[in-house]
Coordinates of C-alpha atoms in Angstrom, one line a residue:
X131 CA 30.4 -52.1 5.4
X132 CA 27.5 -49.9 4.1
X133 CA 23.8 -50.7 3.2
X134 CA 22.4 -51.0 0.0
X135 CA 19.4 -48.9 -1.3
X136 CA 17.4 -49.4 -3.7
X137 CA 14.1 -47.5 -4.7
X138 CA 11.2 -49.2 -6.3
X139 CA 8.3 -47.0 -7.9
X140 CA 5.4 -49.9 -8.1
X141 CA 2.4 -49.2 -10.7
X142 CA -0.9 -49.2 -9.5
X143 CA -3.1 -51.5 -9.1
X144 CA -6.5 -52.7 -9.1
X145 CA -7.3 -51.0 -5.6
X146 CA -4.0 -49.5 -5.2
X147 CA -2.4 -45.9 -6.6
X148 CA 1.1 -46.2 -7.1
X149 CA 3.5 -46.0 -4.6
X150 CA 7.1 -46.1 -3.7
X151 CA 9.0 -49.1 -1.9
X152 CA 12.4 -48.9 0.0
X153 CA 14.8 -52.0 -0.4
X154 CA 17.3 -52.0 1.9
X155 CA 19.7 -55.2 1.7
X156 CA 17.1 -56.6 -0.7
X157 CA 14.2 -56.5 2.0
X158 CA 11.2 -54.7 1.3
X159 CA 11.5 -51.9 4.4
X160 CA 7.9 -50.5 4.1
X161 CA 6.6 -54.5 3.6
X162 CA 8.6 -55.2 6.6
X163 CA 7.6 -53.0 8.7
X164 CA 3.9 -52.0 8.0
X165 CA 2.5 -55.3 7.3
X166 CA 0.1 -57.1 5.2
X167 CA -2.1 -54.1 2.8
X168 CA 0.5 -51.6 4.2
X169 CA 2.0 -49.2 1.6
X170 CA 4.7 -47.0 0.9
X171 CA 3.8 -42.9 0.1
X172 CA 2.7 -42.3 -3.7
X173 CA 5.5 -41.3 -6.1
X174 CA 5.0 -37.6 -6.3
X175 CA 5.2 -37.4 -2.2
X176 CA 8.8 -38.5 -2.4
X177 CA 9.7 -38.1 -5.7
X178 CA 8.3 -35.2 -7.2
X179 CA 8.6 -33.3 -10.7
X180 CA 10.3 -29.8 -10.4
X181 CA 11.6 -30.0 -7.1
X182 CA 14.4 -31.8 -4.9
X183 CA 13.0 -34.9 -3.5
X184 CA 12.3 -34.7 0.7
X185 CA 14.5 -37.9 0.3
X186 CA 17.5 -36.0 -0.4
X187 CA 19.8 -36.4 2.4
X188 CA 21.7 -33.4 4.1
X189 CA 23.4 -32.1 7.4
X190 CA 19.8 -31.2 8.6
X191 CA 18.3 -34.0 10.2
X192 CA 14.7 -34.8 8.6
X193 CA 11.9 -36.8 9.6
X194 CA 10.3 -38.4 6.6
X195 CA 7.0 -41.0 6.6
X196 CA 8.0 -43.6 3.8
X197 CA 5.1 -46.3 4.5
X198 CA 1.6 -45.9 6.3
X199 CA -0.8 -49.3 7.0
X200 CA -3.8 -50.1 5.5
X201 CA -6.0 -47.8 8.1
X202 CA -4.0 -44.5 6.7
X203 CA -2.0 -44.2 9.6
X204 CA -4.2 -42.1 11.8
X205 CA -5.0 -44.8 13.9
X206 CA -1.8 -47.0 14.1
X207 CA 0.7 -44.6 13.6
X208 CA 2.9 -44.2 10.3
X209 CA 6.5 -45.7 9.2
X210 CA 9.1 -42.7 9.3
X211 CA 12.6 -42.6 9.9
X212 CA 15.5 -39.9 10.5
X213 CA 17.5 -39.1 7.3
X214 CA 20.7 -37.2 8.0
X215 CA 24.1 -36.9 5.8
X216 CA 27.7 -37.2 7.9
X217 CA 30.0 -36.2 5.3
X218 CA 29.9 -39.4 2.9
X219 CA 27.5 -41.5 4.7
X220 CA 23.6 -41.1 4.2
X221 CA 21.8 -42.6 7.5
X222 CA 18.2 -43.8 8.2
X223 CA 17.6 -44.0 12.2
X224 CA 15.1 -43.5 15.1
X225 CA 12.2 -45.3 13.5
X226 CA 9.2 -44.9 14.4
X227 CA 6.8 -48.0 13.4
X228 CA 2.9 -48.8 12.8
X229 CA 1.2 -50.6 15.2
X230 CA -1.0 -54.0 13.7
X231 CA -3.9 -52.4 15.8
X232 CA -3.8 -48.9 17.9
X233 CA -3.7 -51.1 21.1
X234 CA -0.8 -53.3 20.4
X235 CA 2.0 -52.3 22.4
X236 CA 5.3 -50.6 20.3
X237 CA 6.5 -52.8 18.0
X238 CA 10.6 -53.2 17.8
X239 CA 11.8 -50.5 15.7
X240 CA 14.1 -51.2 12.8
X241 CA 17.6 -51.0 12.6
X242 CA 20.3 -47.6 11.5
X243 CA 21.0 -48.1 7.7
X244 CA 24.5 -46.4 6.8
X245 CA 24.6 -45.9 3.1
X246 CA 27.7 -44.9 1.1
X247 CA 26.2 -41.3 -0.1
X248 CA 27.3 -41.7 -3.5
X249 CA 25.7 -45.0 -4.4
X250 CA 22.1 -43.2 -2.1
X251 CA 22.5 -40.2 -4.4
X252 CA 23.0 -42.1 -7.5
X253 CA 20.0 -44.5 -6.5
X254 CA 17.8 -41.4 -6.2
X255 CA 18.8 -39.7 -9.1
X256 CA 17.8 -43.2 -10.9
X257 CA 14.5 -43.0 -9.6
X258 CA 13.7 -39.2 -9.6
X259 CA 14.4 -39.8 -13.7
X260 CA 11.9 -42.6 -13.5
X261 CA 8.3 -41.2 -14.5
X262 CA 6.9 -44.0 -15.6
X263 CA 4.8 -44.7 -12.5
X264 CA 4.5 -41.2 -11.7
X265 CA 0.4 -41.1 -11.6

C-alpha cells in the first residue's frame, strides 16, 4: 500500500510569506513535525518558475529541508528528509527533525513514506502549475 501526497501552497499571511505544506495521509508533515509557528519553505524554494522543482524525485538520493521552526532553524535544527526514486516508488526517509529548544534531546524522527511515483509526479505537476500563491 502506498502513501498519499498531497502539496498545499498556503497564501500569506498577516506575519507570514507564503509557504508550502506536505500532506502525507492527510497529516500536515511540516505541522507535525516542527511545531506550533513552524513553517514549511516559501513557494519559489521548492516550486520554482523556469526550472525543475528540487522535489522532483530521481535515482540520486537528495536531501531537501521542507519545514524550519519558528527561530529559522539555525538554532533547532531544520525538517529535511531523503527523496530517492526506486523504479516506480518515490520515497521520503532518514528524517532529520527540529528540536522545540536547541537543548531538547532528538526528537523521534518520522516515518519512510513510499509513494506510487505516478500519483507523486502528477501531485507535483499540479502544484508546479499552481502560481497563485507564488509571492
Amino acid at each position: 500500500m502506498f502513501d498519499h501526497l498531497e502539496i498545499r501552497v498556503l497564501p500569506p499571511g498577516p506575519r507570514s510569506a507564503a509557504q508550502v505544506r506536505f500532506w502525507v495521509n492527510g497529516e500536515d508533515v511540516v505541522g507535525e513535525a516542527v511545531h506550533e509557528g513552524g513553517r514549511g519553505p516559501h513557494p519559489a524554494r521548492v516550486l520554482p518558475v523556469g526550472r525543475p522543482s528540487p522535489l522532483r524525485a530521481t535515482d540520486e538520493a537528495r536531501r531537501l529541508e521542507l519545514g524550519e521552526p519558528e527561530c529559522g532553524g539555525g538554532c533547532c535544527g531544520f525538517l529535511a528528509v531523503v527523496v530517492q526514486r526506486f523504479g516506480e516508488i518515490v520515497q521520503w526517509s532518514d528524517w532529520e527533525m527540529p528540536r522545540k529548544a536547541p537543548l531538547d534531546p532528538d526528537p523521534y524522527p518520522l516515518p519512510e513514506f513510499h509513494f506510487d511515483a505516478s500519483q507523486y509526479d502528477a501531485e507535483l505537476a499540479r502544484a508546479e502549475a499552481d502560481r497563485s500563491c507564488q509571492v
